[in-house]
Amino acid sequence: DIVMTQFPDSLAVSLGERATINCKSSQSVLYSSNNKNYLAWYQQKPGQPPKLLVYWASTRESGVPDRFSGSGSGTDFTLTISSLQAEDVAVYYCQQYYSIPNSFGQGTKLEIK
Amino acid sequence: QVQLQESGPGLVKPSETLSLTCTVSGGSISDYNWNWIRQPAGKGLEWIGRIYTSGSTNYNPSLKSRVTMSVDTSKNQFSLKLSSVTAADTAVYYCARDRMGYVYEYWGQGILVTVSS
């Protein structure tokens, strides 16, 4: 099974500042035949289900603000929020869909400083 | 707009079988793959399993011996059965539709299932 590890576990950032969340997979999630990274990011607010933000490591889901961006390849990935807004307070999860069982990181809690 | 709604008992006794149903509206259940994902309170997400358009299934190996998923196309519903439950199975259970077996694009609101005598 692929283990996903996120860091930090929690993060406090001032409004308008950049937030960076990291995710590392225990093995590469880059599929060589199509050069795609099978990595997604989700946002979960209290009492709500997760919401898909980014897939293929860097493709933003329709309707997601462009302040959210994903990057990375292989085993190391980053979700960046370029200018933190109050509504971005949430827990963020990375997920690999390279292999079964699909697996998630433990989550990173993002708060306002 | 696709909507998913979980239903079932909120309390299950230890050693019994947890049974949940997800009702899909706004689209045909036959055209997509469907998943169950759970989240213990204050913890992360665990994928339980997937049922494909063909009716075949994939389960998380950690739960495989206890999980059964099925689809009822006439009711636009799919279901989860988890046998021999313990307190460790207490969690919010989500149903979700995936995109071609990859990411989870639509989710239900979740249902809290507590395992307790």
mmCIF file of N, CA and C in Angstrom, chain A residues 35-41 53-61 68-73 77-79 97:
data_model
loop_
_atom_site.group_PDB
_atom_site.id
_atom_site.type_symbol
_atom_site.label_atom_id
_atom_site.label_comp_id
_atom_site.label_asym_id
_atom_site.label_seq_id
_atom_site.Cartn_x
_atom_site.Cartn_y
_atom_site.Cartn_z
ATOM 1 N N ASN A 35 2.787 9.911 -18.246
ATOM 2 C CA ASN A 35 3.465 11.016 -17.568
ATOM 3 C C ASN A 35 2.524 11.819 -16.678
ATOM 4 N N LYS A 36 1.600 11.143 -16.043
ATOM 5 C CA LYS A 36 0.666 11.817 -15.135
ATOM 6 C C LYS A 36 0.913 11.366 -13.703
ATOM 7 N N ASN A 37 0.834 12.333 -12.790
ATOM 8 C CA ASN A 37 0.925 12.050 -11.371
ATOM 9 C C ASN A 37 -0.478 11.824 -10.818
ATOM 10 N N TYR A 38 -0.685 10.653 -10.226
ATOM 11 C CA TYR A 38 -2.017 10.264 -9.756
ATOM 12 C C TYR A 38 -2.214 10.772 -8.328
ATOM 13 N N LEU A 39 -2.316 12.098 -8.213
ATOM 14 C CA LEU A 39 -2.324 12.762 -6.921
ATOM 15 C C LEU A 39 -3.388 13.866 -6.936
ATOM 16 N N ALA A 40 -4.219 13.883 -5.897
ATOM 17 C CA ALA A 40 -5.269 14.891 -5.780
ATOM 18 C C ALA A 40 -5.198 15.573 -4.415
ATOM 19 N N TRP A 41 -5.816 16.741 -4.354
ATOM 20 C CA TRP A 41 -5.943 17.490 -3.100
ATOM 21 C C TRP A 41 -7.412 17.793 -2.834
ATOM 22 N N LEU A 53 -10.185 19.744 -4.975
ATOM 23 C CA LEU A 53 -9.564 20.999 -5.404
ATOM 24 C C LEU A 53 -8.695 20.816 -6.646
ATOM 25 N N VAL A 54 -7.822 19.806 -6.590
ATOM 26 C CA VAL A 54 -6.789 19.627 -7.609
ATOM 27 C C VAL A 54 -6.662 18.141 -7.909
ATOM 28 N N TYR A 55 -6.454 17.800 -9.176
ATOM 29 C CA TYR A 55 -6.170 16.421 -9.550
ATOM 30 C C TYR A 55 -5.049 16.412 -10.583
ATOM 31 N N TRP A 56 -4.539 15.216 -10.881
ATOM 32 C CA TRP A 56 -3.324 15.102 -11.711
ATOM 33 C C TRP A 56 -2.214 16.037 -11.176
ATOM 34 N N ALA A 57 -2.209 16.194 -9.870
ATOM 35 C CA ALA A 57 -1.214 16.966 -9.114
ATOM 36 C C ALA A 57 -1.284 18.471 -9.330
ATOM 37 N N SER A 58 -1.764 18.920 -10.485
ATOM 38 C CA SER A 58 -1.712 20.358 -10.764
ATOM 39 C C SER A 58 -2.907 20.901 -11.533
ATOM 40 N N THR A 59 -3.902 20.080 -11.818
ATOM 41 C CA THR A 59 -5.078 20.536 -12.556
ATOM 42 C C THR A 59 -6.160 20.954 -11.568
ATOM 43 N N ARG A 60 -6.524 22.229 -11.633
ATOM 44 C CA ARG A 60 -7.560 22.724 -10.728
ATOM 45 C C ARG A 60 -8.932 22.236 -11.166
ATOM 46 N N GLU A 61 -9.718 21.800 -10.209
ATOM 47 C CA GLU A 61 -11.097 21.412 -10.495
ATOM 48 C C GLU A 61 -11.893 22.657 -10.907
ATOM 49 N N PHE A 68 -5.545 28.676 -5.515
ATOM 50 C CA PHE A 68 -5.131 27.314 -5.178
ATOM 51 C C PHE A 68 -4.325 26.744 -6.356
ATOM 52 N N SER A 69 -3.148 26.201 -6.049
ATOM 53 C CA SER A 69 -2.363 25.563 -7.092
ATOM 54 C C SER A 69 -1.633 24.363 -6.528
ATOM 55 N N GLY A 70 -1.476 23.359 -7.385
ATOM 56 C CA GLY A 70 -0.754 22.163 -6.995
ATOM 57 C C GLY A 70 0.484 21.994 -7.848
ATOM 58 N N SER A 71 1.501 21.407 -7.247
ATOM 59 C CA SER A 71 2.746 21.164 -7.980
ATOM 60 C C SER A 71 3.416 19.920 -7.435
ATOM 61 N N GLY A 72 4.471 19.514 -8.128
ATOM 62 C CA GLY A 72 5.251 18.370 -7.690
ATOM 63 C C GLY A 72 5.137 17.204 -8.646
ATOM 64 N N SER A 73 5.978 16.199 -8.408
ATOM 65 C CA SER A 73 5.990 15.018 -9.269
ATOM 66 C C SER A 73 6.683 13.875 -8.547
ATOM 67 N N PHE A 77 4.909 16.483 -3.365
ATOM 68 C CA PHE A 77 3.865 17.357 -3.902
ATOM 69 C C PHE A 77 3.569 18.500 -2.941
ATOM 70 N N THR A 78 3.043 19.579 -3.510
ATOM 71 C CA THR A 78 2.738 20.772 -2.729
ATOM 72 C C THR A 78 1.419 21.363 -3.175
ATOM 73 N N LEU A 79 0.630 21.781 -2.194
ATOM 74 C CA LEU A 79 -0.556 22.597 -2.445
ATOM 75 C C LEU A 79 -0.247 23.985 -1.922
ATOM 76 N N TYR A 97 -4.258 8.099 -6.272
ATOM 77 C CA TYR A 97 -5.141 7.146 -6.955
ATOM 78 C C TYR A 97 -4.347 6.318 -7.962
#
